[in-house]
Every structure is written in structure tokens, then in C-alpha cells.
mmCIF file of C-alpha atoms in Angstrom:
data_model
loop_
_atom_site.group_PDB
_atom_site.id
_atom_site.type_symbol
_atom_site.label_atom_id
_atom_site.label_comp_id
_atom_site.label_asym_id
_atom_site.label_seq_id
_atom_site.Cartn_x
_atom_site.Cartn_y
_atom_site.Cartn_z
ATOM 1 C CA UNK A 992 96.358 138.821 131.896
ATOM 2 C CA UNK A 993 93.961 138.016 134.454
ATOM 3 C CA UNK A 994 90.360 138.508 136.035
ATOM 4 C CA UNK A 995 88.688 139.800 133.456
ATOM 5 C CA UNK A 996 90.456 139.524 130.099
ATOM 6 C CA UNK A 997 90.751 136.296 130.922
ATOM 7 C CA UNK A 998 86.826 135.766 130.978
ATOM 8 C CA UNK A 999 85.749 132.882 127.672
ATOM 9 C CA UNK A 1000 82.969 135.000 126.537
ATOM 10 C CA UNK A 1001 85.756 137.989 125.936
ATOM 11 C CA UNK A 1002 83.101 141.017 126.707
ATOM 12 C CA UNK A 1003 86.263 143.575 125.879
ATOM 13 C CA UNK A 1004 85.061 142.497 121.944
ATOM 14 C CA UNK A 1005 82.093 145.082 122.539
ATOM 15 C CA UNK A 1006 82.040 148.196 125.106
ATOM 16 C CA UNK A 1007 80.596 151.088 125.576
ATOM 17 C CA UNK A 1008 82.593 153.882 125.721
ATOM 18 C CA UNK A 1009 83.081 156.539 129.229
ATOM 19 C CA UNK A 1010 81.411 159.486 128.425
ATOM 20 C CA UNK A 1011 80.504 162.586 130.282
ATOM 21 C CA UNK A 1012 77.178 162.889 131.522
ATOM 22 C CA UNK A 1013 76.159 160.321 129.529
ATOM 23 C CA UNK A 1014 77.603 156.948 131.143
ATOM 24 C CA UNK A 1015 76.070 157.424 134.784
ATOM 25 C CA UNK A 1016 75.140 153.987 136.153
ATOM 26 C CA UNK A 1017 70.931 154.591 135.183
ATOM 27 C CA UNK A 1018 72.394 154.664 131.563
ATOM 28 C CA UNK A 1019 74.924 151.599 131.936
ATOM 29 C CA UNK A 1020 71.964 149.347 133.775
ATOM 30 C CA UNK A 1021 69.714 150.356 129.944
ATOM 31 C CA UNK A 1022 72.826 149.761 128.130
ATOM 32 C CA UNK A 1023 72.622 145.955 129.864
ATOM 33 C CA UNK A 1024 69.586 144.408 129.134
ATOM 34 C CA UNK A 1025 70.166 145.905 125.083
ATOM 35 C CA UNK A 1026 73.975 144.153 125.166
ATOM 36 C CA UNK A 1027 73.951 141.253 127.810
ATOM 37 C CA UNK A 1028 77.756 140.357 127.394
ATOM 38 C CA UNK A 1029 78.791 143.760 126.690
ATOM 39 C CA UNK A 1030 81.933 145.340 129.041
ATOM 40 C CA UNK A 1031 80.381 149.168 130.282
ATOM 41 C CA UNK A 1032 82.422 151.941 131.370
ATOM 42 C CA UNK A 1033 81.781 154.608 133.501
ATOM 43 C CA UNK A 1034 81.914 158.124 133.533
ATOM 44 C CA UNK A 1035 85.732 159.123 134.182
ATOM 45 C CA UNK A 1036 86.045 160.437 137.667
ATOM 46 C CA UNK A 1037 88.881 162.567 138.523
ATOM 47 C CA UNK A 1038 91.610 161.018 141.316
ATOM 48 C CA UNK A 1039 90.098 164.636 143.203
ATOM 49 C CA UNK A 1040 86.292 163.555 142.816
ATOM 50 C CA UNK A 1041 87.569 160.461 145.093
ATOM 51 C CA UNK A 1042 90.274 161.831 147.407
ATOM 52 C CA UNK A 1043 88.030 164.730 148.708
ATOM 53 C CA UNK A 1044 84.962 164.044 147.447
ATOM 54 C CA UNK A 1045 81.721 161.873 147.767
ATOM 55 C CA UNK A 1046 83.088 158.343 146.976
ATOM 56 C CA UNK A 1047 79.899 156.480 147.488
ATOM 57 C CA UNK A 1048 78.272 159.128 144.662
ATOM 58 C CA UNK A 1049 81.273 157.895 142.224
ATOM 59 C CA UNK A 1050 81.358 154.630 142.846
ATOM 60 C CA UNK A 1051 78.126 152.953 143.592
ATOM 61 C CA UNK A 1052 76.699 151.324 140.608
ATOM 62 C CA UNK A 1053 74.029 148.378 140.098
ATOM 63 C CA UNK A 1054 75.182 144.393 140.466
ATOM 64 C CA UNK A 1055 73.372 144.122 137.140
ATOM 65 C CA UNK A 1056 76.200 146.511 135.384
ATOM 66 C CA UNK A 1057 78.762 143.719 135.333
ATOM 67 C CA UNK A 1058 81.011 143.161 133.496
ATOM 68 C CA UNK A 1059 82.151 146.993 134.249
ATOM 69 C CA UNK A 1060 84.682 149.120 134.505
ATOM 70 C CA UNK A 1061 85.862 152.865 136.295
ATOM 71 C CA UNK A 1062 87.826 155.063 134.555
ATOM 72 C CA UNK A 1063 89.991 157.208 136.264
ATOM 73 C CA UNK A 1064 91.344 160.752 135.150
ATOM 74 C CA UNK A 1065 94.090 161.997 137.283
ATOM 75 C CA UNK A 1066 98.250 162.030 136.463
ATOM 76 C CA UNK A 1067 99.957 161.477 140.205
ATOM 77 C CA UNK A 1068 100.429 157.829 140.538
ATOM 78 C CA UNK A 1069 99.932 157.750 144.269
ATOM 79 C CA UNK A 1070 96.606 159.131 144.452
ATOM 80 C CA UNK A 1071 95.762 156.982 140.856
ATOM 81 C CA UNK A 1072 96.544 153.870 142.956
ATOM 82 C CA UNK A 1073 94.549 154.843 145.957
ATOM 83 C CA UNK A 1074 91.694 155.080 143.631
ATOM 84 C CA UNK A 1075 92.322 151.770 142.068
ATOM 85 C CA UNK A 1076 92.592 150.362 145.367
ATOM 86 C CA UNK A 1077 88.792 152.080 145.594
ATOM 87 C CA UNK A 1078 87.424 150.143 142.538
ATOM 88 C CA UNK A 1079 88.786 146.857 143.650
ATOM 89 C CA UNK A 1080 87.170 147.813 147.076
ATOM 90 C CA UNK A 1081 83.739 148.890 145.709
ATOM 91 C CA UNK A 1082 84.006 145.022 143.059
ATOM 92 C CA UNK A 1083 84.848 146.521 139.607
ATOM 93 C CA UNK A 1084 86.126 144.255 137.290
ATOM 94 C CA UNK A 1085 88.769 146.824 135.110
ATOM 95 C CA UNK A 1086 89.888 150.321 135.959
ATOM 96 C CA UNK A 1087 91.078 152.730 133.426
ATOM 97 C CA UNK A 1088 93.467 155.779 132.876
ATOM 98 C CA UNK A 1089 92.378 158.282 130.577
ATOM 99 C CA UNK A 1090 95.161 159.410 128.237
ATOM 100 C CA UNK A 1091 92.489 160.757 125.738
ATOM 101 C CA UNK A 1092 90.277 163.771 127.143
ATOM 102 C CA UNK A 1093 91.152 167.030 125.277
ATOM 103 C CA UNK A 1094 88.811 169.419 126.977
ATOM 104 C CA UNK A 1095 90.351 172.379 128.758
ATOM 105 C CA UNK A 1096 89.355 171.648 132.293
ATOM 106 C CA UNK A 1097 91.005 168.022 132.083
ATOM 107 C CA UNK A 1098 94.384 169.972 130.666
ATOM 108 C CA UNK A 1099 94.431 172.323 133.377
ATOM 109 C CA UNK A 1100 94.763 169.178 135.867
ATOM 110 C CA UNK A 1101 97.792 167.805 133.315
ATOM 111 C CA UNK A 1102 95.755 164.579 132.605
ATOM 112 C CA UNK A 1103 93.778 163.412 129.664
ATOM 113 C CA UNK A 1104 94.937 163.338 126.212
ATOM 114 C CA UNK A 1105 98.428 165.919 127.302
ATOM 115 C CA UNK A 1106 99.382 163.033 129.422
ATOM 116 C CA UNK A 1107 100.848 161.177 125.968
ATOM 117 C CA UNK A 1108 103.296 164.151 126.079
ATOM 118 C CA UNK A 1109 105.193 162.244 129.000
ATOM 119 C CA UNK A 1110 104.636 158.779 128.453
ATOM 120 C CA UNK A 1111 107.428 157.459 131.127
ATOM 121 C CA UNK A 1112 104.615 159.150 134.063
ATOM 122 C CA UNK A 1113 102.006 157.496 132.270
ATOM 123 C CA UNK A 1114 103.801 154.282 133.041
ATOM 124 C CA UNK A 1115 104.348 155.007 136.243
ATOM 125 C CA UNK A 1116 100.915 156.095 137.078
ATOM 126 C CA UNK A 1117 100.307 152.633 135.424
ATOM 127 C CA UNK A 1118 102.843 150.490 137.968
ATOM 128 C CA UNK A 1119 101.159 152.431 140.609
ATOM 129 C CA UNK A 1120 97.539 151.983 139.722
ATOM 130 C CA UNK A 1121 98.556 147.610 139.230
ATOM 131 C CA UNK A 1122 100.331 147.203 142.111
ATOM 132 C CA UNK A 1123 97.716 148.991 144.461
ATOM 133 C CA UNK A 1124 94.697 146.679 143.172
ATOM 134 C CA UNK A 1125 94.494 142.921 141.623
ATOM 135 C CA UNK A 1126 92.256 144.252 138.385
ATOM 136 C CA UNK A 1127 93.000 144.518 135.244
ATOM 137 C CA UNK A 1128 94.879 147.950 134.385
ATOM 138 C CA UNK A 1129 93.910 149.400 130.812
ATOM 139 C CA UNK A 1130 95.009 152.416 128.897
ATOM 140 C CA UNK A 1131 92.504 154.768 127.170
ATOM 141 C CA UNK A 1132 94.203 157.335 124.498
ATOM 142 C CA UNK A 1133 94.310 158.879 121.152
ATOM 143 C CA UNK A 1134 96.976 158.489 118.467
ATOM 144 C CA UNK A 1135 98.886 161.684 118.273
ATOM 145 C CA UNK A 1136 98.035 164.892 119.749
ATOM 146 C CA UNK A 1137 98.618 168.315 117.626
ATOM 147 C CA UNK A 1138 101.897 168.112 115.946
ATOM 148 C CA UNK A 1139 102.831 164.955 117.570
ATOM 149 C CA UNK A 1140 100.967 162.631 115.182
ATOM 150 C CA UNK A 1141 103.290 160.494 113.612
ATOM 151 C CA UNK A 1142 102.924 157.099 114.149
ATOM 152 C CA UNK A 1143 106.334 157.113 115.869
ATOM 153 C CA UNK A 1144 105.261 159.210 118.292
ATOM 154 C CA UNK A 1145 101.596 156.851 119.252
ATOM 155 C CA UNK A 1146 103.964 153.816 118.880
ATOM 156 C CA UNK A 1147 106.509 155.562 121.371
ATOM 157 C CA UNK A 1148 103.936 155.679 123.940
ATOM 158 C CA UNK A 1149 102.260 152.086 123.653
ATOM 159 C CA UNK A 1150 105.488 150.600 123.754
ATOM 160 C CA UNK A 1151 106.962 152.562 127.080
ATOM 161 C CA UNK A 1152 103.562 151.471 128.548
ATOM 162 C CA UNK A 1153 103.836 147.483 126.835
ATOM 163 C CA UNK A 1154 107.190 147.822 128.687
ATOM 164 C CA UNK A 1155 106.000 148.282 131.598
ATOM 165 C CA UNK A 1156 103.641 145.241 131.642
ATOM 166 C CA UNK A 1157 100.206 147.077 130.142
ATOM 167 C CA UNK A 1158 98.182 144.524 127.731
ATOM 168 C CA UNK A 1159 94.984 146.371 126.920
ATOM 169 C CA UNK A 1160 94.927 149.647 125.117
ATOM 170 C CA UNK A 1161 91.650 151.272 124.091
ATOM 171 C CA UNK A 1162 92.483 153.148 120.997
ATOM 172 C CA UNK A 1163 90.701 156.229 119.385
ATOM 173 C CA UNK A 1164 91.704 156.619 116.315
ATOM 174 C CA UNK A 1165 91.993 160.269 115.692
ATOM 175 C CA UNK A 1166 94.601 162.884 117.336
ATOM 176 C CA UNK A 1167 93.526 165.469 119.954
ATOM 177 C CA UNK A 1168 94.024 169.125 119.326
ATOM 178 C CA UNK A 1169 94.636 170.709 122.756
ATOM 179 C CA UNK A 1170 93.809 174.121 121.472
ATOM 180 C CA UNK A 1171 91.079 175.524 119.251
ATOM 181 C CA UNK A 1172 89.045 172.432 118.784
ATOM 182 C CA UNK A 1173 86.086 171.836 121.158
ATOM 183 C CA UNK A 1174 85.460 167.934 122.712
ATOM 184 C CA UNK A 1175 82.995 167.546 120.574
ATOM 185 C CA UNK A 1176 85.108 169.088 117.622
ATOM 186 C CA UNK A 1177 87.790 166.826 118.565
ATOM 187 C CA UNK A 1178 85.854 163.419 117.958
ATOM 188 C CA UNK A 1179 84.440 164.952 114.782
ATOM 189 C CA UNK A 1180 87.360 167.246 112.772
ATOM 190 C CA UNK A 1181 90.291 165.394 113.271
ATOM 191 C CA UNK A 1182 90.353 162.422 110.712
ATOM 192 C CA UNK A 1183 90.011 159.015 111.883
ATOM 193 C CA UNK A 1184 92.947 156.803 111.361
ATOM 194 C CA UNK A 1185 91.939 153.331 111.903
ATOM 195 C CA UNK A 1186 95.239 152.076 109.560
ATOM 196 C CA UNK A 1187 97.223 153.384 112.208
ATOM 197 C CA UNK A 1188 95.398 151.181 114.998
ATOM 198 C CA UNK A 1189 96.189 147.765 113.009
ATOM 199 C CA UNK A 1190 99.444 148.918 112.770
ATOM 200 C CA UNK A 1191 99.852 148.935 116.613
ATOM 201 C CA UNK A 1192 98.280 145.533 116.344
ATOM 202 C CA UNK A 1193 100.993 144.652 113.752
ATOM 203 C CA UNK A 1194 103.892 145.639 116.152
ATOM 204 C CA UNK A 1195 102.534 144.707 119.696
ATOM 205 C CA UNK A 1196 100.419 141.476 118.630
ATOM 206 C CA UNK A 1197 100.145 140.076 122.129
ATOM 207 C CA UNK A 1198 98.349 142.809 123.544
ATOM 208 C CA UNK A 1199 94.663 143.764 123.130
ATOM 209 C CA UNK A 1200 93.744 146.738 121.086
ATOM 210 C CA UNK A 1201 90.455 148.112 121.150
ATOM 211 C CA UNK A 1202 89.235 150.325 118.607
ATOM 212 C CA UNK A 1203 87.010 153.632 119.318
ATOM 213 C CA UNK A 1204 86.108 156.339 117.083
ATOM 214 C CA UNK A 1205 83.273 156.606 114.572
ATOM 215 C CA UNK A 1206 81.742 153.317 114.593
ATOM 216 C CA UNK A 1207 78.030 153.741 113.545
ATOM 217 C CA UNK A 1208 77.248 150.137 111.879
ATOM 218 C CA UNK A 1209 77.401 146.371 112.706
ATOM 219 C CA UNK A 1210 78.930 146.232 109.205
ATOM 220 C CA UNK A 1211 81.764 148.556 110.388
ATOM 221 C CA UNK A 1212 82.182 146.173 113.701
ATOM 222 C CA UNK A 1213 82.038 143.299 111.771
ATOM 223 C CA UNK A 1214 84.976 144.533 110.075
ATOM 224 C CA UNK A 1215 87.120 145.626 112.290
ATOM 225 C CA UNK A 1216 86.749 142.745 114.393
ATOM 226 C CA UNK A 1217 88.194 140.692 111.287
ATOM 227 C CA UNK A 1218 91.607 142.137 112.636
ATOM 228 C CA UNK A 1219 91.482 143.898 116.142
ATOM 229 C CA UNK A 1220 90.398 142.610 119.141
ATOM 230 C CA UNK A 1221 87.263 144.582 120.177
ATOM 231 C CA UNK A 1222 85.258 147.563 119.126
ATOM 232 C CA UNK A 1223 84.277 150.704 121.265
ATOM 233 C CA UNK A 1224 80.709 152.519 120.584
ATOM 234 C CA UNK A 1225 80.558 155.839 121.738
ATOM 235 C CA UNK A 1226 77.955 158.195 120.796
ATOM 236 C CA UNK A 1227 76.060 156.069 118.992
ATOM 237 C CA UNK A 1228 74.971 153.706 121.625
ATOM 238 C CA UNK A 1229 73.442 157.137 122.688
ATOM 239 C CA UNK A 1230 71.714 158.023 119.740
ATOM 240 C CA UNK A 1231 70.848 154.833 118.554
ATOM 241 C CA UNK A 1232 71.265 152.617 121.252
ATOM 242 C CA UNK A 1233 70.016 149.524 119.194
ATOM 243 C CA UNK A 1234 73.057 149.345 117.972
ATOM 244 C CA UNK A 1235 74.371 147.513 121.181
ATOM 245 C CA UNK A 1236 71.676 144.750 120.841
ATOM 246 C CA UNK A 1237 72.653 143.990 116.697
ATOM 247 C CA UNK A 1238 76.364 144.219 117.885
ATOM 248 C CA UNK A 1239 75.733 141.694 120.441
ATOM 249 C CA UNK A 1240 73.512 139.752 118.079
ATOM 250 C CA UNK A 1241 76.573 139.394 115.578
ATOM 251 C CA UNK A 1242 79.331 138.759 117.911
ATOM 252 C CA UNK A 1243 77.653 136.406 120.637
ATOM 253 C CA UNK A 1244 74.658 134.493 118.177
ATOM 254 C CA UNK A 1245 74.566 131.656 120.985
ATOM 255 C CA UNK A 1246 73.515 134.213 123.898
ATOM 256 C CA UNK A 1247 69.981 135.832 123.752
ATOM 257 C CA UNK A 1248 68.535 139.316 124.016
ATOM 258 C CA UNK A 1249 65.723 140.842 125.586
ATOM 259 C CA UNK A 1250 62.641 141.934 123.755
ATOM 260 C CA UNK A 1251 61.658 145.111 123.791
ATOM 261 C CA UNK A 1252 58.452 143.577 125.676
ATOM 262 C CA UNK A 1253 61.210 142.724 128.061
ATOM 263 C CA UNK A 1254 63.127 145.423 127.778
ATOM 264 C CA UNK A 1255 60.233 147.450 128.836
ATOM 265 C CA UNK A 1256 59.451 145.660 131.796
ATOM 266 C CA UNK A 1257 62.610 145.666 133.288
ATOM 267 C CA UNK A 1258 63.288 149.446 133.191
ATOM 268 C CA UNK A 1259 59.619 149.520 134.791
ATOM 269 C CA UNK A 1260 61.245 147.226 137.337
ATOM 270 C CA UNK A 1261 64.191 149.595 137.894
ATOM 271 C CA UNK A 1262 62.629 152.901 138.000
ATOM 272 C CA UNK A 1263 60.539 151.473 140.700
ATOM 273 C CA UNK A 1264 63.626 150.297 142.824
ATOM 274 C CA UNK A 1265 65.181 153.837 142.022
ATOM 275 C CA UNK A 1266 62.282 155.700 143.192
ATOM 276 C CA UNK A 1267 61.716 153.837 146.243
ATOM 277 C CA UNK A 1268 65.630 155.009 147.333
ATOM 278 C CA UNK A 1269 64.591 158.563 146.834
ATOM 279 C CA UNK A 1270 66.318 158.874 142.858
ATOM 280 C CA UNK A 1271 64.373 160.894 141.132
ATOM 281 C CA UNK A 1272 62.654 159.284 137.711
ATOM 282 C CA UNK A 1273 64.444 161.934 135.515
ATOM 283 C CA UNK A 1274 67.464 160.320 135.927
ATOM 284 C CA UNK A 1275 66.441 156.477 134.393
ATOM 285 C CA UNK A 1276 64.277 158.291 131.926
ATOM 286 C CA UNK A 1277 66.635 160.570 130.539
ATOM 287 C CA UNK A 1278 69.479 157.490 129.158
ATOM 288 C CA UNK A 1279 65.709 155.511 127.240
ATOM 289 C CA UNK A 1280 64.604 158.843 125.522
ATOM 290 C CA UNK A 1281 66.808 157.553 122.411
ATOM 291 C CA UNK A 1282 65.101 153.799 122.978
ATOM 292 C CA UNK A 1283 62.974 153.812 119.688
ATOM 293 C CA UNK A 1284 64.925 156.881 117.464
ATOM 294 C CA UNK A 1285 64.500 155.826 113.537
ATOM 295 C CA UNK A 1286 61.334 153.912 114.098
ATOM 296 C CA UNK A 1287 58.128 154.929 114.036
ATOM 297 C CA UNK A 1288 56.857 156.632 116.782
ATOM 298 C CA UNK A 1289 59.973 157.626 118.140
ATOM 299 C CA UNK A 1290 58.857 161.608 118.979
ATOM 300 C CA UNK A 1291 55.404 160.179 120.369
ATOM 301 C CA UNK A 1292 57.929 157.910 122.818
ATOM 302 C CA UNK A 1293 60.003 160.578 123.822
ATOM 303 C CA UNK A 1294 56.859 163.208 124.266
ATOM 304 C CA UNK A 1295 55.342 161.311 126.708
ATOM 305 C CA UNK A 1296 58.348 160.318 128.583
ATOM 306 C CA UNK A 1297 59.352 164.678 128.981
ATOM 307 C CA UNK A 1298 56.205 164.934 130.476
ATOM 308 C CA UNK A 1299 57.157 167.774 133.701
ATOM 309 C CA UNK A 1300 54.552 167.088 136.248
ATOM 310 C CA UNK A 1301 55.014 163.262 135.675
ATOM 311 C CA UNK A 1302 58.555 163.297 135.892
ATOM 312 C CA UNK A 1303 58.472 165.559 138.704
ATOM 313 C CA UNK A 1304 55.476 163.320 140.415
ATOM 314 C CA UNK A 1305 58.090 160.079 140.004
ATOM 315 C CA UNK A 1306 55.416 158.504 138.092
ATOM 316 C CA UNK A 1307 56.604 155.594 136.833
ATOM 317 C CA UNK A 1308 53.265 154.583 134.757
ATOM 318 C CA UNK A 1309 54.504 157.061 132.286
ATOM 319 C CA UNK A 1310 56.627 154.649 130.998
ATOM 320 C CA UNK A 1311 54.061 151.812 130.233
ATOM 321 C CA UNK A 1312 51.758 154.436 129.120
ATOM 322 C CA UNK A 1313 54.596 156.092 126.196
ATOM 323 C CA UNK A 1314 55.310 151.876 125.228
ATOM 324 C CA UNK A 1315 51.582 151.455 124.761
ATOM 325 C CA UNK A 1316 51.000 154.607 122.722
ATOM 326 C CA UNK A 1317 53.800 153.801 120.804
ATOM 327 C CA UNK A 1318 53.325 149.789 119.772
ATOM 328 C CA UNK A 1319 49.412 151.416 119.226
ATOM 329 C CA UNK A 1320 51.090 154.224 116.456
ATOM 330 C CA UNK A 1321 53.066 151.149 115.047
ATOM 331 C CA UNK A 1322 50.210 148.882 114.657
#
């Protein structure tokens, strides 16, 4: 492997997982400062969003975001390469193919989770998406999807895509149910398998398996990392985004984090920059609102910081002003 799984400090240990309006380059620069050493995905951006689309709206993210990477939705390996080409172009460091999405939109373009269905095009879309760029190519995906949810069927898939020279698989460990279940039903209902993860481990023990899927605690990370090579946080670096800063704390004890004195100032720092290029302050507010949740003052925080006529004035003070009130109601 190369470029960035080669990196000492191995940031693949923690990420954040891509998710839907959630993962938008405001959120990723917060996500940052909390995890210094962290690896950051992006919102998955269909091969379309690129090829006819607003690339520079994609693409663009902030310098301070590295180590990051794109992930890519999309099933024809020509235009999947083109768009790898893209992210070596626009200086990610990883770009990855989501085999994992179950929502109804991302089936209707044959990508996402039904793309384990035909894991031979999955390894072509993989060829294609390595030989276009020099980054690191990854696979995202579930293990099993409806019926198919034996664990010949997951192993099946990571080994046509081992065989075709893929190293790095980001593993959630429940199934997808293409029909009836919701997204958000499908990373709740179906049951989480994380024996069946280690078992990929077990058979493919040169490659990199990264674990995703209902993994709340630094107690749970510390576990897992006992035995797999890196842990994904989704929602919970959402909803309780001090999770990223304890994870970091326990798997890189020699490398410091900010304060939240410091934490504080920086977003400050970047909500000015973003509001002198014309982004409104909605959009850096909206990823901190969850800064403080399960401490005191947590409501006062986010009251002040959903204040309309401030948000709409791209008053940046408001931010100061809900720290002050805040470390005041904690005092």
C-alpha cells in the first residue's frame, strides 16, 4: 500500500464516517481540531454530481481537513475513474466506493449496498478507479444484504475484490435490507455482527479492515482495536462529538488536543474566513450545535447559537457570546 496507509501515525485507526448531510467540509474542519490525527470522509458524491455537475461545490474542502478522503457512489468504472482522477486532481489523500448505501434513490442508480450483488463489477470499477489516480483505493460495504447474509456470501465479495489488488475495506457490520427498511432503519434493525468482521480479518490478514456500525464508547474502540485495524464513528461523532477527542486521547496519548478554550477560538477563526467568502454562518454553526450535549448547559449553547436574525445577520459574536453564557451556567 502506499500514500496514505503507509503514513506512521496510521490515521485509518480512527475515522469518521461519510454521511449525508452531515459530513460537508464546515463539519469535517470541527471534526479536526476535536481528533487531530483522525482520517475524515466526505459526503459520498455520486459519479453524476461530478460528470455534469458543479465539481468545485463537491470537491473543495479546507487544507486543514487532511488527512481526508472522497467517497464516491456510482457503478460504471469509466466515469468512477474519471472521478478518482478528480480527487487526485483537487489533493485528496483516499477515495472511496460505496458498496453500502441502502436508500432507494442510490438503488435506482444500481450502486450502493446492491452493488455486492455483482461483485466481479465492483472489481472492475475498483481496477478502474486505481489505475486512473495514484491514491489509495478503499472499499466501503455491509456484510450481507437481504437473504444474502451468509458469511460466504460477504467473504465472496472481499475476496474477488482482495483479488484484484484492494487492501482496505471499511466494514459495517450489519446487512442492508433493500426493501422495507428505511436508512436510518437499516443502521438500527438489522443486528450488528462484529464476529463476522474478525472473521474477514481471520481469512484476509494482510489487508486492513475497518470496523463501522454502533460504536458509541472509547471502551468499545478500545476493544475492537485489540483485533482489527481501525474503528469507524458514525452518528455519534454527531451527537456526541466528544467522542472523537477521548478516541484520539486513547489511541494517540503522545499527540495533544485542543481545549475547548481553543476549540472555541478556532471555529471563531473559521466562521470569520467563511463569512468573508460570502458562506453563510448557518452552515459552520449547524455541525457545533452538538459541541457541549450531556454537559451542563448544553440547551443554553445551542439556544443561543439558533438565534434567526443572528444567523441570518452572519454574526459571528454569537458564538463567543453562547461559550460565555455557557462556562458562566457551569461555574
Amino acid at each position: 500500500m502506499s500514500n496514505l496507509y503507509s503514513h506512521p501515525k496510521k490515521p485509518w485507526q480512527l475515522s469518521v464516517a461519510p454521511m449525508l448531510d452531515v459530513t460537508n467540509r464546515h463539519c469535517r474542519y470541527f471534526h479536526r481540531l476535536l481528533a487531530p490525527n483522525a482520517l475524515l470522509y466526505t459526503e459520498m458524491v455520486t459519479t453524476g454530481a461530478l460528470i455534469y455537475g458543479d465539481i468545485d461545490r463537491h470537491l473543495k474542502f479546507n487544507a486543514e481537513e487532511h488527512p481526508v478522503a472522497l467517497q464516491l457512489g456510482g457503478s460504471d468504472p469509466a466515469h468512477l475513474a474519471q472521478c478518482a482522477k478528480l480527487a487526485e486532481t483537487y489533493g485528496y489523500d483516499e477515495v472511496n466506493l460505496n458498496c453500502g448505501c441502502p436508500s432507494d434513490r442510490v438503488q435506482k442508480g444500481a450502486f450502493g449496498a446492491c452493488l455486492m450483488k455483482n461483485p466481479q463489477l465492483v472489481a472492475d470499477c475498483f481496477k478502474a478507479m486505481r489505475d486512473a489516480c495514484s491514491l489509495d483505493v478503499t472499499i466501503k460495504h455491509r456484510i450481507g444484504i437481504d437473504d444474502e447474509d451468509s458469511y460466504e456470501f460477504v467473504q465472496d465479495f472481499v475476496g474477488t475484490l482482495y483479488e484484484a489488488g484492494c487492501r482496505v475495506f471499511i466494514t459495517h457490520a450489519r446487512k442492508a435490507i433493500l426493501q422495507g427498511l428505511s436508512p436510518k432503519e437499516n443502521r438500527d434493525i438489522p443486528p450488528l455482527k462484529y464476529e463476522v468482521v474478525q472473521k474477514l480479518k481471520n481469512d484476509f490478514p494482510d489487508a486492513i479492515f475497518v470496523l463501522n456500525g454502533g460504536i458509541k464508547t472509547t471502551d468499545a474502540i478500545s476493544e475492537h482495536l485489540k483485533t482489527l485495524d481501525g474503528v469507524m464513528i458514525g452518528r455519534s461523532a454527531w451527537h456526541e462529538p466528544y467522542i472523537l477527542r477521548e478516541a484520539h486521547r486513547l489511541i494517540w496519548p503522545e499527540t495533544a488536543v485542543l481545549s475547548d478554550d481553543e476549540i472555541i477560538e478556532q471555529i471563531i477563526q473559521y466562521a470569520d474566513r467563511c463569512v468573508h467568502e460570502d458562506i453563510k454562518l448557518r452552515y459552520v454553526i449547524m455541525p457545533i450545535l452538538g459541541l457541549f450535549n450531556g454537559q451542563k448547559g448544553a440547551k443554553l449553547w445551542r439556544r443561543i447559537l439558533s438565534d434567526n436574525l443572528r444567523l441570518q445577520a452572519n454574526d459571528i459574536t454569537l458564538i463567543r457570546d453562547a461559550y460565555q453564557a455557557i462556562k458562566y451556567n457551569m461555574d
